[in-house]
Structure formats: structure tokens, C-alpha cells
Coordinates of C-alpha atoms in Angstrom, one line a residue:
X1 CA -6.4 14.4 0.3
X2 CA -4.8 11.0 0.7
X3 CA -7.1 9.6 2.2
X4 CA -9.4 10.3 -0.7
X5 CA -6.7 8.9 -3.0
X6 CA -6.7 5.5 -0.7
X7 CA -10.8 5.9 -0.8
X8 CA -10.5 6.4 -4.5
X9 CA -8.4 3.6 -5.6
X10 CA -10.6 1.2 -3.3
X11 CA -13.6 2.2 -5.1
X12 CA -11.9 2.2 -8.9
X13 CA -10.6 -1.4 -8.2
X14 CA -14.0 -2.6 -7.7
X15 CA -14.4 -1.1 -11.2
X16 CA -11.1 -1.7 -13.0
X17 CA -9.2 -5.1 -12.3
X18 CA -5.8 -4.7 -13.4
X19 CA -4.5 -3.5 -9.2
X20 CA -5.3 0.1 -9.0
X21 CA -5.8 0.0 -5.3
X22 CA -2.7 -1.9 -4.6
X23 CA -0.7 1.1 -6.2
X24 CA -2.8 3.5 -4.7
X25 CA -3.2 2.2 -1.1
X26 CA 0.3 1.5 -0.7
X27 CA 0.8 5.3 -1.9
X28 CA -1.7 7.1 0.2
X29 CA -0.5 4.6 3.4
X30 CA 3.0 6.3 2.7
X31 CA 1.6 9.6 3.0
X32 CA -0.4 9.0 5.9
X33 CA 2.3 7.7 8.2
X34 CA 4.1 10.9 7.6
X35 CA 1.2 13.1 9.1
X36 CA 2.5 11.2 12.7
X37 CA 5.6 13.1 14.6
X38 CA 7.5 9.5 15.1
X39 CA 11.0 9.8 14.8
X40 CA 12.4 6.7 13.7
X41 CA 10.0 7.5 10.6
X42 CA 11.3 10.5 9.6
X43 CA 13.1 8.8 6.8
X44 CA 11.0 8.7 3.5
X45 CA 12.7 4.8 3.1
X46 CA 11.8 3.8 6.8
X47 CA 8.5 4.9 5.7
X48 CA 8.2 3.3 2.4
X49 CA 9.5 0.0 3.9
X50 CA 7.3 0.2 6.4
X51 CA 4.5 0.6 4.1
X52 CA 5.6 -2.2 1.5
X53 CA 6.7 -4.7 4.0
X54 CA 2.9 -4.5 5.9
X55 CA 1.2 -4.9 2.5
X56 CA 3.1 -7.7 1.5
X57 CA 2.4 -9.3 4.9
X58 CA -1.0 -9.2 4.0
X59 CA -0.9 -10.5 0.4
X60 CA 1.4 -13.3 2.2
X61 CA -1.3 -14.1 4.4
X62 CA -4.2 -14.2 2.1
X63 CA -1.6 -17.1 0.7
X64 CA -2.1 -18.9 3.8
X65 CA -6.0 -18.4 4.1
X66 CA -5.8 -15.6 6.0
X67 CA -8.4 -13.2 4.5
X68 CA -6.4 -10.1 5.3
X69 CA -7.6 -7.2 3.2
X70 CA -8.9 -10.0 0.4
X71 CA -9.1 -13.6 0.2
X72 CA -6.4 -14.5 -2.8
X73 CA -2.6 -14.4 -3.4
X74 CA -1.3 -12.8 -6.4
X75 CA 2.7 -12.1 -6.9
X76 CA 1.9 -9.6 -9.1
X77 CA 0.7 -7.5 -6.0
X78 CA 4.0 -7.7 -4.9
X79 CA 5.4 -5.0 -7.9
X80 CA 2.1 -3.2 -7.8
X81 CA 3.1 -2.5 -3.8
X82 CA 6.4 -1.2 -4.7
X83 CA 5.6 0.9 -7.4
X84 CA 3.0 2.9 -5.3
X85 CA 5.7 3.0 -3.0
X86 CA 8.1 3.8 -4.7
X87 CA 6.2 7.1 -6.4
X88 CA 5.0 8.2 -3.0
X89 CA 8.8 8.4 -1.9
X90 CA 10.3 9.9 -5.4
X91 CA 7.6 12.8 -4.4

């Protein structure tokens, strides 16, 4: 199921261009690592920093040049990542 969310909001960002994938990506990622028996992630924090702190990596690297998952910066992403993280772990 959340992978189809994380499929979803890929496909309705190509669509609509206000950031629906980086809310939903960020969500479904939070879901997914908790599929995994690690145990330092058993915490639904760990997890959502985790989550937050590799997509921000990535929108900090597109702001080097680095095309990680997309090719341009935008701070708003930033807020986008935490409010798909931060519904995943109010869940």
C-alpha cells in the first residue's frame, strides 16, 4: 500500500506542481522502513529523522549540482519533507 502511495505521489507531481510527492515520499519512506526488524528503528522519531534527514540530504545536494532525485533546490521542500513526516508519525 505504501508503496503505491510513494508510486502515486511520483506520478501526481508530474501532474500537479505545488510538492505532492515530497509530502508523499517522505510519508510512504516512513512507512517502509518500519516493514524492517532493525532495532535502533523501532522508535517512530528515529524513523521519521531518519526519513527527513535523507531527503533533505538530497534536496541539499541538488543545491550543489548534484542531481539527486531532481536537479533544483527549493527550501520549500524542506517543510514539505517534514509535514509528510510528521503525519506518517502522528499515525
Amino acid at each position: 500500500m505504501f508503496v503505491g502511495v510513494h508510486i502515486a505521489g511520483l506520478v501526481a507531481d508530474t501532474y500537479v506542481h505545488f510538492g505532492v510527492a515530497d509530502i508523499l515520499v517522505p510519508f510512504a519512506g516512513y512507512f517502509i522502513l518500519g516493514l524492517g526488524q532493525i532495532p535502533f528503528l523501532r522508535g517512530r522519531w528515529m524513523k521519521a529523522g531518519l526519513v527527513f534527514g535523507v531527503a533533505s540530504l538530497a534536496e541539499i545536494l541538488q543545491g550543489f549540482g548534484v542531481p539527486a532525485f531532481g536537479r533544483t533546490l527549493d527550501p520549500m521542500d524542506f517543510a514539505m519533507f517534514g509535514a509528510g513526516v510528521a503525519a506518517a508519525a502522528g499515525l
